[in-house]
Coordinates of C-alpha atoms and ligand atoms in Angstrom, one line a residue:
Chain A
X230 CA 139.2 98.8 99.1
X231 CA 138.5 96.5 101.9
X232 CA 135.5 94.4 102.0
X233 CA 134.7 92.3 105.6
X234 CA 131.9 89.8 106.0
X235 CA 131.1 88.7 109.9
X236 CA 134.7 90.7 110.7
X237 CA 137.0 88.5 108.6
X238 CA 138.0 89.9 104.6
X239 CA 135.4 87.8 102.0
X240 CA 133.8 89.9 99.4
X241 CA 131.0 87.1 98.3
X242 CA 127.9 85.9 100.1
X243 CA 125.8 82.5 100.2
X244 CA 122.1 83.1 97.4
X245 CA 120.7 81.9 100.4
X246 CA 121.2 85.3 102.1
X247 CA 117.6 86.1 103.0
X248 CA 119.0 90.4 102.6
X249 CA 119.0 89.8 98.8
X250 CA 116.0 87.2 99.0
X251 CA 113.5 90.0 100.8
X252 CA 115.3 92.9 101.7
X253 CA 115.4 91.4 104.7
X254 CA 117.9 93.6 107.0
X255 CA 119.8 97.0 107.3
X256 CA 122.3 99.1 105.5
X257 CA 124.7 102.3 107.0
X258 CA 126.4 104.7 105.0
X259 CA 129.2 105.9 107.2
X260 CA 132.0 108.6 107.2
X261 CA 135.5 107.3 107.7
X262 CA 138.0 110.4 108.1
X263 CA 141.4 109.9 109.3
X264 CA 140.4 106.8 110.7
X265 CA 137.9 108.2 112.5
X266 CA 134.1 107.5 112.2
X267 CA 131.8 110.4 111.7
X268 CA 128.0 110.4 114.3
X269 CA 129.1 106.9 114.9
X270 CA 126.7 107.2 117.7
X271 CA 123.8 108.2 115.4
X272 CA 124.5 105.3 113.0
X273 CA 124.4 103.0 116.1
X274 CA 121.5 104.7 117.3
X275 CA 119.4 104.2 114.0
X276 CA 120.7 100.3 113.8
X277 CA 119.4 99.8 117.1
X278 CA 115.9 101.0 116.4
X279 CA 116.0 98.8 113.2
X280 CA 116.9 95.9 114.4
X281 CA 114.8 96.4 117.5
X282 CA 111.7 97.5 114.8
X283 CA 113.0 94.0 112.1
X284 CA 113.3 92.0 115.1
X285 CA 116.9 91.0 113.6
X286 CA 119.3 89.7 116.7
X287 CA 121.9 91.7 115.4
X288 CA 124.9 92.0 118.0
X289 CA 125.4 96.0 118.4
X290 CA 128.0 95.2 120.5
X291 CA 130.1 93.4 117.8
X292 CA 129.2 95.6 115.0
X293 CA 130.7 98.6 116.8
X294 CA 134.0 96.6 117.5
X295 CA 134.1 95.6 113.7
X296 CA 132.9 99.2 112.7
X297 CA 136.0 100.9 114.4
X298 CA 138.4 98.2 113.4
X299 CA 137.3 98.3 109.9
X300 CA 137.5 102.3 109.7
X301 CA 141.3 101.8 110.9
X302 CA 141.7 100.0 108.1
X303 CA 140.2 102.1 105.8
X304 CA 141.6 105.6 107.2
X305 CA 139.3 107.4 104.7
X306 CA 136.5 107.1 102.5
X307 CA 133.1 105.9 103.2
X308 CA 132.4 102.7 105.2
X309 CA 129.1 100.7 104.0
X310 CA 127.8 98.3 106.1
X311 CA 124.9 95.7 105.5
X312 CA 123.1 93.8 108.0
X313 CA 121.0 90.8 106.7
X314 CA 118.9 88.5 108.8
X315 CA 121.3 85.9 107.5
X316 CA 120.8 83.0 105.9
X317 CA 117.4 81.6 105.2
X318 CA 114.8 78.6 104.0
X319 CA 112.4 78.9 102.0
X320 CA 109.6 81.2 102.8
X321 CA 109.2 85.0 104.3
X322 CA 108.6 83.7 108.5
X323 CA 112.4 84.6 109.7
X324 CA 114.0 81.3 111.0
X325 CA 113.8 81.0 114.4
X326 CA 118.0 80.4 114.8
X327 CA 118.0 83.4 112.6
X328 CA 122.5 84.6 112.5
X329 CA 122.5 87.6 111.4
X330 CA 125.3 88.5 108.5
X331 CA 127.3 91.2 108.6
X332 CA 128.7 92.8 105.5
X333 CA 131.3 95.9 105.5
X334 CA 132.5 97.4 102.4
X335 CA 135.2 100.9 101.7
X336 CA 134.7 103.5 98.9
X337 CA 136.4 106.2 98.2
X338 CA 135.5 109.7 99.7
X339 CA 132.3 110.5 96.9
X340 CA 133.9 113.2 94.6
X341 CA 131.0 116.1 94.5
X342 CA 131.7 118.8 93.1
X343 CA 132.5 121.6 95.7
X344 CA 129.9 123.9 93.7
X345 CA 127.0 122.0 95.1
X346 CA 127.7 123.2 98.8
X347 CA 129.0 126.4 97.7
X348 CA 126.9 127.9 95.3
X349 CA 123.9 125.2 95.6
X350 CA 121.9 122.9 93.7
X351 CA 119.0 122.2 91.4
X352 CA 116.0 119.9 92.8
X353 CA 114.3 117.9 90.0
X354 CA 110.8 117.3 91.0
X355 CA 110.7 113.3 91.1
X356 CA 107.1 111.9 89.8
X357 CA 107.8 108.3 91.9
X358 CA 106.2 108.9 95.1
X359 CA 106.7 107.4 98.4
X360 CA 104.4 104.7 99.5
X361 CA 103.5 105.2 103.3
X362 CA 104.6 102.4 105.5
X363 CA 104.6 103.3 109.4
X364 CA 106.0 100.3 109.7
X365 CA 109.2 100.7 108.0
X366 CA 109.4 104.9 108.1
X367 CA 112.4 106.2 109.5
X368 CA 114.4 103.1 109.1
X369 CA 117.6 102.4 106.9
X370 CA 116.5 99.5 105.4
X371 CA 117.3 97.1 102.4
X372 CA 113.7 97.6 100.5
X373 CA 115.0 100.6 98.0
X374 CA 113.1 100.6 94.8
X375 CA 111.5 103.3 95.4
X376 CA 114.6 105.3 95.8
X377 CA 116.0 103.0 92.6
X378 CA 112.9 104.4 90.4
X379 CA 113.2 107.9 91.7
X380 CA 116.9 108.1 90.6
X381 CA 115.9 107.0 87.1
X382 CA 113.4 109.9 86.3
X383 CA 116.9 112.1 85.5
X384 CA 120.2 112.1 83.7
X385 CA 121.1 115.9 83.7
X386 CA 123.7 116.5 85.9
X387 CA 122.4 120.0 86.2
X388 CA 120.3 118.4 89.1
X389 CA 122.0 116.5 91.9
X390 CA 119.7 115.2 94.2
X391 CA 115.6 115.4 93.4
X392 CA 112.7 115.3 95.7
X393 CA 110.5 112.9 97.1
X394 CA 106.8 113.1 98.2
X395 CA 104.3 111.1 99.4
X396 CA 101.1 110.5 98.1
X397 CA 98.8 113.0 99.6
X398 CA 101.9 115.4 97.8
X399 CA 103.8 116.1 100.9
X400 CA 107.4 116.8 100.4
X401 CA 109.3 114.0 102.6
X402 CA 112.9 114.2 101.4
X403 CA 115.7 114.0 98.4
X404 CA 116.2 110.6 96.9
X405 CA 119.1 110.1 99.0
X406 CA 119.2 113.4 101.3
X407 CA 116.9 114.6 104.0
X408 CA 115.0 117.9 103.9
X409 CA 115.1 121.3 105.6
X410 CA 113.1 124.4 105.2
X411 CA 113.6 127.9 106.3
X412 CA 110.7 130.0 107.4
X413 CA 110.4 133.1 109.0
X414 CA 113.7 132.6 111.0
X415 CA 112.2 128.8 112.3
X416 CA 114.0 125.5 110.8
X417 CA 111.6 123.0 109.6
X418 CA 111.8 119.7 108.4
X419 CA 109.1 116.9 107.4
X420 CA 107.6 114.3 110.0
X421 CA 108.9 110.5 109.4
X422 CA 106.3 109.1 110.8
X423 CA 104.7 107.3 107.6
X424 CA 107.8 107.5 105.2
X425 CA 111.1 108.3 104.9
X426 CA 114.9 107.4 105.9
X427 CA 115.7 109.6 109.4
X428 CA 118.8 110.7 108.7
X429 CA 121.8 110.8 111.3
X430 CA 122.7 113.8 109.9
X431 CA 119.2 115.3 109.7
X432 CA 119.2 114.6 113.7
X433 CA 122.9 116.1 114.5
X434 CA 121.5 119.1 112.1
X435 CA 118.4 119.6 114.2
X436 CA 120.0 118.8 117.6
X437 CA 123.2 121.8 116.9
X438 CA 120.5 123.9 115.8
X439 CA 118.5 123.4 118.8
X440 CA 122.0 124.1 120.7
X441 CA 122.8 127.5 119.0
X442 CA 119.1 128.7 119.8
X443 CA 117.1 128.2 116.7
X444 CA 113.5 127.4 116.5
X445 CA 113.3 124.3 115.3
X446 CA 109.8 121.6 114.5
X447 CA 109.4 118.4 113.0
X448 CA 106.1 118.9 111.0
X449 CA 104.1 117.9 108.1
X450 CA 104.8 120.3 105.6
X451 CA 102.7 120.5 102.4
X452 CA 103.9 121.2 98.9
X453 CA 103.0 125.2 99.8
X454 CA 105.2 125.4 102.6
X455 CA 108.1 124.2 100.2
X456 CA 107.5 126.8 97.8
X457 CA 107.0 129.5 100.1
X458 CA 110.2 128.9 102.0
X459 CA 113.2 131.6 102.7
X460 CA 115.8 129.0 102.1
X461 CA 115.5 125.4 101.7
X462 CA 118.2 122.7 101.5
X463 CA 119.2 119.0 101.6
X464 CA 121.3 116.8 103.8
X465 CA 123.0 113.6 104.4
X466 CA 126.1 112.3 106.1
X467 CA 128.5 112.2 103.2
X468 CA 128.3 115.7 101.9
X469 CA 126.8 117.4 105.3
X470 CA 124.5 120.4 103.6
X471 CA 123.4 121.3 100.3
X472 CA 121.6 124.8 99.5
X473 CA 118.3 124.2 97.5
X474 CA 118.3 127.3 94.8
X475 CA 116.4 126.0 92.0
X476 CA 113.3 123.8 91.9
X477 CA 111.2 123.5 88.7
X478 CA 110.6 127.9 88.2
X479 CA 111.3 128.7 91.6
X480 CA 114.6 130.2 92.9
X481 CA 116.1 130.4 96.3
X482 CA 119.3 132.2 98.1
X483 CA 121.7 130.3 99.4
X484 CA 119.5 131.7 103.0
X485 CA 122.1 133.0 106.2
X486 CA 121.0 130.0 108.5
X487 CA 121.8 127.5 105.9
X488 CA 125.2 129.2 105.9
X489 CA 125.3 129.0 109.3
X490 CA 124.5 125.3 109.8
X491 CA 126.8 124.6 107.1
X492 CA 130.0 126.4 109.1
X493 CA 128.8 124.5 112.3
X494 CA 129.1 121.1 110.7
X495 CA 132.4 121.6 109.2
X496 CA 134.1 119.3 112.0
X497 CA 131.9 116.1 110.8
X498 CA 132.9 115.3 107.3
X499 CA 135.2 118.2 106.2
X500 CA 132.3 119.7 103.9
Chain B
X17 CA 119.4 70.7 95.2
X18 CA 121.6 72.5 92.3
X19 CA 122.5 76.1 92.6
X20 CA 123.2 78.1 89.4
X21 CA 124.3 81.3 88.8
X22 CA 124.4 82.8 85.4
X23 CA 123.7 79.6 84.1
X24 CA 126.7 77.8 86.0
X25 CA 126.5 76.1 89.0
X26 CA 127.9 78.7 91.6
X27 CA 126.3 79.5 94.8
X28 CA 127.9 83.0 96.2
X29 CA 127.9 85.9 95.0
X30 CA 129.6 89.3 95.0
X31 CA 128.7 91.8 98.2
X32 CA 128.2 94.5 95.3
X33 CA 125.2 93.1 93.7
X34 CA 122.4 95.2 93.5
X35 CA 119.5 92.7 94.9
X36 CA 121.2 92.8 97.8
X37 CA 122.1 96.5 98.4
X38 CA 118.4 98.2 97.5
X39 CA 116.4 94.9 96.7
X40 CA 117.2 95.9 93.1
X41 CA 115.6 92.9 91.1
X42 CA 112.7 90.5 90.6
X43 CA 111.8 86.5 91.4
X44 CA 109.5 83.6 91.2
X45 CA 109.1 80.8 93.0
X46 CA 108.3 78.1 90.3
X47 CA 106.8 74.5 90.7
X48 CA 108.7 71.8 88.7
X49 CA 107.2 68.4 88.0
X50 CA 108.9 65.6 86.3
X51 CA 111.3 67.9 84.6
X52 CA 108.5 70.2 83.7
X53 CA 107.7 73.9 84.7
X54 CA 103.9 74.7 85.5
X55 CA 102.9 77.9 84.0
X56 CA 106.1 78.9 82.2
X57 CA 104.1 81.7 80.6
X58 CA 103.0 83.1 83.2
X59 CA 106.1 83.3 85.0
X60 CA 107.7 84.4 81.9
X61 CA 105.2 87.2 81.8
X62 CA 105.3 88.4 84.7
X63 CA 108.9 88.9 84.7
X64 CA 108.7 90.7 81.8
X65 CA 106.1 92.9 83.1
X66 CA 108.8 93.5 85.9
X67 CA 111.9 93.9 83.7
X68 CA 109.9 96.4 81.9
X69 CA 108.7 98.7 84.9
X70 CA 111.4 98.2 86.5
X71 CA 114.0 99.0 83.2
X72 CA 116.0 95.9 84.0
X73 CA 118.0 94.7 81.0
X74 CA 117.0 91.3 81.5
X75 CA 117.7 88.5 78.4
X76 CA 114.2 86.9 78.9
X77 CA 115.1 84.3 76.1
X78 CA 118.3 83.2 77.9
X79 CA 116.5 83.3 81.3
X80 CA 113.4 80.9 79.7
X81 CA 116.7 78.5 78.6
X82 CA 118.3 78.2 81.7
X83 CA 114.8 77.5 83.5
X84 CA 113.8 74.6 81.1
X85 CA 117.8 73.3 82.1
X86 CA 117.3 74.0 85.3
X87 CA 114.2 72.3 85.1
X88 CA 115.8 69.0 83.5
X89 CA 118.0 68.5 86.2
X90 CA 115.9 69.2 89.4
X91 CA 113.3 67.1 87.8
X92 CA 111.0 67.5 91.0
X93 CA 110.2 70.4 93.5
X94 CA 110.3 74.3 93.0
X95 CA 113.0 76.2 91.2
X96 CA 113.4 79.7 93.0
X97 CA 114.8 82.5 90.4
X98 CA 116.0 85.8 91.6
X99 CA 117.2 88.0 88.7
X100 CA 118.8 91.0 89.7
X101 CA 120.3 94.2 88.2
X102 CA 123.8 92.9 88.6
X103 CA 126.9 94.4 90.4
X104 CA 126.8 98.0 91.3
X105 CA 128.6 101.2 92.5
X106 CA 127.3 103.4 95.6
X107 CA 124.4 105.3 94.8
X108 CA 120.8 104.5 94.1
X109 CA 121.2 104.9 90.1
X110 CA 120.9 102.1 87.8
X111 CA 124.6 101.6 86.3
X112 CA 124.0 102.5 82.6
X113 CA 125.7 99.2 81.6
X114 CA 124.1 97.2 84.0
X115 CA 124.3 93.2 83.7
X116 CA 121.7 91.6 84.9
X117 CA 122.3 88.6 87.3
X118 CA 120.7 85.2 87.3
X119 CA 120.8 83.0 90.5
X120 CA 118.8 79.6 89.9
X121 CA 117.9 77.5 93.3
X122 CA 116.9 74.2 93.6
X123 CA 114.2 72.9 96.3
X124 CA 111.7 70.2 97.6
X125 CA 108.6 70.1 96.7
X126 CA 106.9 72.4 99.6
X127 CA 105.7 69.7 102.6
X128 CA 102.3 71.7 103.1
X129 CA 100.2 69.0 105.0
X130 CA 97.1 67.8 102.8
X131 CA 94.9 68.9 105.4
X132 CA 95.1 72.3 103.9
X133 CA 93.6 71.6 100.7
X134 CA 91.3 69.0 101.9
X135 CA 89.7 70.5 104.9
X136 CA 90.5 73.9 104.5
X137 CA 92.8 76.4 106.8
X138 CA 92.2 78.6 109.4
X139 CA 93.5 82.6 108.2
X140 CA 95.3 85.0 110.8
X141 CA 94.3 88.2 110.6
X142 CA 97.4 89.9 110.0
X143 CA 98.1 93.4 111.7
X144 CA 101.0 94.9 109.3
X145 CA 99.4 96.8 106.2
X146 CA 100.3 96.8 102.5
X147 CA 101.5 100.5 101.6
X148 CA 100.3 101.6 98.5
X149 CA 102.6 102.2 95.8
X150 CA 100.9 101.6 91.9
X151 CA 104.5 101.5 90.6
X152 CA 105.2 98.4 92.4
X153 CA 102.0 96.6 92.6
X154 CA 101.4 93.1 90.9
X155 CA 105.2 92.7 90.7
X156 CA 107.4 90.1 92.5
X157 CA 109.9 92.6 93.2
X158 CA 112.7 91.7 95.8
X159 CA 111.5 94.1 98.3
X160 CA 109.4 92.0 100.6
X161 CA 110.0 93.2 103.9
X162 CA 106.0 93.7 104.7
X163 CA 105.6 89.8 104.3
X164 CA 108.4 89.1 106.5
X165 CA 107.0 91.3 109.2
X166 CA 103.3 89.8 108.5
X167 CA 104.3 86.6 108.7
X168 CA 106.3 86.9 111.9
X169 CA 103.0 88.2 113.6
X170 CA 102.0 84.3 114.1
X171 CA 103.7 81.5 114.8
X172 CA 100.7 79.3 115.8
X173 CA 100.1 76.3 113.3
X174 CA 96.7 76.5 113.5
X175 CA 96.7 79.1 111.4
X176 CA 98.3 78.2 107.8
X177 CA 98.3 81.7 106.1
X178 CA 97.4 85.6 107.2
X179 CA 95.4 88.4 105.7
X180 CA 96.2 91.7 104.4
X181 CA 94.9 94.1 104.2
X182 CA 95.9 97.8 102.6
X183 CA 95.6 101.2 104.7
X184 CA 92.0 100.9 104.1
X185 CA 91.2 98.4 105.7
X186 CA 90.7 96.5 102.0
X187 CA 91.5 92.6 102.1
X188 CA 94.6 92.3 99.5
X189 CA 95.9 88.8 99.5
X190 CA 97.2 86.3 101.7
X191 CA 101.0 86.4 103.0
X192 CA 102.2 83.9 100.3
X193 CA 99.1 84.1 98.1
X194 CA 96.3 85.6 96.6
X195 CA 92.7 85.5 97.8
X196 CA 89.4 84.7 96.2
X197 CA 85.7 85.1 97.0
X198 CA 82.8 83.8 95.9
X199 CA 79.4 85.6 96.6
X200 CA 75.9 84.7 94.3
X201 CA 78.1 82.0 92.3
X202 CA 80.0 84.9 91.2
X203 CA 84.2 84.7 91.9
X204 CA 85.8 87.8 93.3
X205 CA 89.2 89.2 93.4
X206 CA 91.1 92.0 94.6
X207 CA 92.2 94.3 92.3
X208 CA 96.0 94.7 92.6
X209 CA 97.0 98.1 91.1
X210 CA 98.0 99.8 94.4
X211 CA 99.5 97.0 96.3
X212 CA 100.2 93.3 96.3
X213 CA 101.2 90.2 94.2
X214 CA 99.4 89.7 90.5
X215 CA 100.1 85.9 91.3
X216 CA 100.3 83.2 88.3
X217 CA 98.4 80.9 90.0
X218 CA 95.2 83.6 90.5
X219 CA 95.8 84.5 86.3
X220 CA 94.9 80.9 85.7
X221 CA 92.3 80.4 88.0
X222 CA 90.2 83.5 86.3
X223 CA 91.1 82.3 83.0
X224 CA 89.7 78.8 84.0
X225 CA 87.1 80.0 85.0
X226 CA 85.9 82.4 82.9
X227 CA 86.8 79.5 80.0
X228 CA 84.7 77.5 81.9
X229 CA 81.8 79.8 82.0
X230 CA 81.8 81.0 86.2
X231 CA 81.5 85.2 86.0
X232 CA 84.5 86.5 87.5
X233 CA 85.3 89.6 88.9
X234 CA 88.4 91.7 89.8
X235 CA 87.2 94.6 91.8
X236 CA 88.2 96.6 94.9
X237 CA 86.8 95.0 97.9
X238 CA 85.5 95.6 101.2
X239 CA 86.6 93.8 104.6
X240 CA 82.7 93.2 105.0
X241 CA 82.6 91.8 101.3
X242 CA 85.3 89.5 102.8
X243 CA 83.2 88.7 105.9
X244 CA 79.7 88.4 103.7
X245 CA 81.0 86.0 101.2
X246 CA 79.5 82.5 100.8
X247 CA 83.4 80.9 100.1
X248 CA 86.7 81.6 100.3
X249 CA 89.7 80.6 99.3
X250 CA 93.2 81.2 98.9
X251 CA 95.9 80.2 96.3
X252 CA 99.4 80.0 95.0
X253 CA 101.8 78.6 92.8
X254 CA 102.8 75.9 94.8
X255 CA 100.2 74.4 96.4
X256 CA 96.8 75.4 94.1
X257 CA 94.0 76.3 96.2
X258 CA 93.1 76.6 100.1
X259 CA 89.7 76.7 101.0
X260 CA 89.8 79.2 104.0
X261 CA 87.0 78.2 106.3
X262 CA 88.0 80.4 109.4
X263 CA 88.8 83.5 110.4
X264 CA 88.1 85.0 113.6
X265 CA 84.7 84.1 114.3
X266 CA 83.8 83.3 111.3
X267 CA 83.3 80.3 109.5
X268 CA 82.6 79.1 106.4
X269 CA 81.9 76.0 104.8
X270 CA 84.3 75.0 101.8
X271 CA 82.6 75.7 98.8
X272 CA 81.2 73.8 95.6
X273 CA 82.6 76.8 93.6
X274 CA 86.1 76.3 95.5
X275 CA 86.1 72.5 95.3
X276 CA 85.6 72.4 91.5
X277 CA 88.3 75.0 90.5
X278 CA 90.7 72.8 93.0
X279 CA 89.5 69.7 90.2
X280 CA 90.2 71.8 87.4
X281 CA 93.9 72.9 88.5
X282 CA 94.9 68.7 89.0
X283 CA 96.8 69.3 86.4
X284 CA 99.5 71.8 87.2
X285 CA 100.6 71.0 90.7
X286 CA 99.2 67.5 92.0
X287 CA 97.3 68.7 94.5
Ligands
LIG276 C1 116.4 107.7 101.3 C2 117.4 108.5 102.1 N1 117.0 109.5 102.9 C3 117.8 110.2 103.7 C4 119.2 109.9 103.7 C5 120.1 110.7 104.6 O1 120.6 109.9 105.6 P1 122.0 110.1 106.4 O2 122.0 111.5 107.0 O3 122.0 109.1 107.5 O4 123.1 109.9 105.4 C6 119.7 108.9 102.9 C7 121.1 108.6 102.9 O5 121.6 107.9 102.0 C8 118.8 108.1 102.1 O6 119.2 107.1 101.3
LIG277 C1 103.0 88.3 98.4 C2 102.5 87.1 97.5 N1 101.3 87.2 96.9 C3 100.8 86.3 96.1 C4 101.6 85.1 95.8 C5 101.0 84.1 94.9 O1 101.8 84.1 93.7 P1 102.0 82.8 92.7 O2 100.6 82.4 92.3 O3 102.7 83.4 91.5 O4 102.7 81.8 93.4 C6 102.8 85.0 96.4 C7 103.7 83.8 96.1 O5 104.6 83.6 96.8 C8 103.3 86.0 97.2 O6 104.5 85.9 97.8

């Protein structure tokens, strides 16, 4: 699998990288299908607003011409790309000649089982809640423990992702999935205002859905509003949608709209 | 200045490590004098505090004997160790056979100017918030992207270190250090279970001074507890103590309290 540092094949970094020092830059997960890049916009869009947020002189420009080469090279798997405000001093103030590195790696297409789009999954309530950081909310960034402690709390495969709240007890999203509830006909799905990854997916999901005529709102939704949804499910740009059926001792149907949004998306990452 | 990594001297590593990818790892920033390491135990400590919360499957004895080599041969300035949990896969869970990595850097002893702890220093009232997230707090976990974005709010050298504060409005610590108050001969401290760096420098400080009989305090405080207090100071591992004698409009003097610990910490740093 190839692996590309500042466009040229290296697979190893300098210690003095100030991404594994702080944190200190960006990541993309990204869809590579026959060559072909998958919301490319989206992930350009989301880079933008964190570099513009980070303050990181990252060069979109460039990363979009190494993006596309790189997925031509890969043909098909999943592209991951790290941006890093480079290399750094001692000290958290970001140099003032700051270069930022950028760091591109292939995987294979991720091998879920088919059963977890078709029939649905099982949410494990995760205890690890999300700290709210205005701040940083909605952006892809490199500070992941949370996400890293949230993924420990289970080893039964019977649940695949598990959910995420923040501390007043608001569901926010999965560990590594975004969030959508069905109500009363009306597609809803929680605020990123204080925590949370906005996911390119979540935002082609919501922006179709908006298309086809649904009622759609951005909202904060309280632990209630989870539990007393008609469908729920979960999200994310490698596996498109995933039908929520089980959390803790409540059950769901796989709901008609989830259905729907599932057949709509099946151009985007073959799901 | 000597690089090591894993105990050899090596100074790249692979794209796949995990520090980098989620921030998936711990470090200190240690003083060394004449081949020796101030407060070994306390850094040792607090990395095994962080090890454990964060179920790293560090080799603490083999981390202590690469710092006291490490030590030997940079014989003068500050080590900087970053311990991660080693090379991973996609996908936020820990690898059950994890490795941890070891990346040992070598640098000069910090050119602060000696103003600081003679005169005092003027504080910044930083802007960005510490989120509060108790599974975090007190550890020096690589995920330090709050500090990066406080201390790019000033460039001014007037000012030689920033506040935060938490989403309450609560003074938490300085940018690079911790903070201290002193009201009615009593010393003060922020409590730092929700948010923010249990420094080693601040451990020794209240164990100093409780040894040397001053009542000491670590408690939640208020911003006008901050603004009340008779002295103020800041510290850290690598410079000691910082009187703070401004802050917006508000001066103080530097303190007897604050003058004596600095006296009684001669020992560890030279300053
Ligand atoms: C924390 C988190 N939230 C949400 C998502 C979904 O984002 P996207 O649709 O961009 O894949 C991810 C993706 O990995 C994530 O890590
Ligand atoms: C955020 C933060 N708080 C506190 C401190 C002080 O810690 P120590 O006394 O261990 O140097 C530091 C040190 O760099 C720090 O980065």
């Amino acid at each position: 699998m190839p692996v590309w540092i500042d466009g040229r094949p290296a697979d190893t970094l300098p210690v003095s990288d100030r991404g594994l020092a702080y944190g200190d830059g960006l990541f993309e997960t990204i869809a590579v299908r026959q060559g072909r890049i998958a919301l490319l916009e989206r992930h350009m869009q989301r880079l933008a607003e964190g570099a513009r947020r980070l303050v990181l002189p990252l060069d979109l420009a460039l990363v979009r011409s190494e993006l596309l080469a790189f997925a031509g090279e890969l043909r098909q798997g999943v592209a991951k790309l790290i941006v890093t405000r480079g290399d750094g001093q001692r000290g958290y103030a970001p140099p003032v000649d700051a270069r930022c590195r950028r760091i591109l790696s292939g995987g294979p297409v991720p091998a879920y089982p088919p059963r977890h789009r078709l029939d649905g999954i099982r949410l494990f309530p995760c205890a690890t809640r999300l700290a709210e950081q205005p701040l940083l909310a909605g952006l892809k960034h490199l500070n992941r423990l949370e996400q890293v402690l949230a993924r420990s709390e289970w080893q039964d495969p019977a649940c695949a992702e598990g959910l995420m709240r923040d501390h007043n007890g608001r569901p926010i999203e999965g560990v590594f999935s975004n969030l959508f509830l069905v109500r009363d006909g009306e597609l809803l799905t929680p605020a990123l205002t204080r925590c949370g990854v906005a996911g390119v997916m979540r935002a082609e999901i919501l922006e179709r859905a908006v298309a086809a005529g649904v009622a759609c709102r951005v909202v904060d939704l309280d632990y209630a509003d989870l539990l007393a949804a008609d469908e729920v499910f979960l999200c994310n740009s490698q596996y498109g949608i995933w039908p929520v059926v089980a959390f803790e001792t409540h059950v769901w149907p796989v709901g008609g709209l989830t259905r729907k949004l599932q057949l709509m998306l099946t151009d985007l990452v073959d799901v």
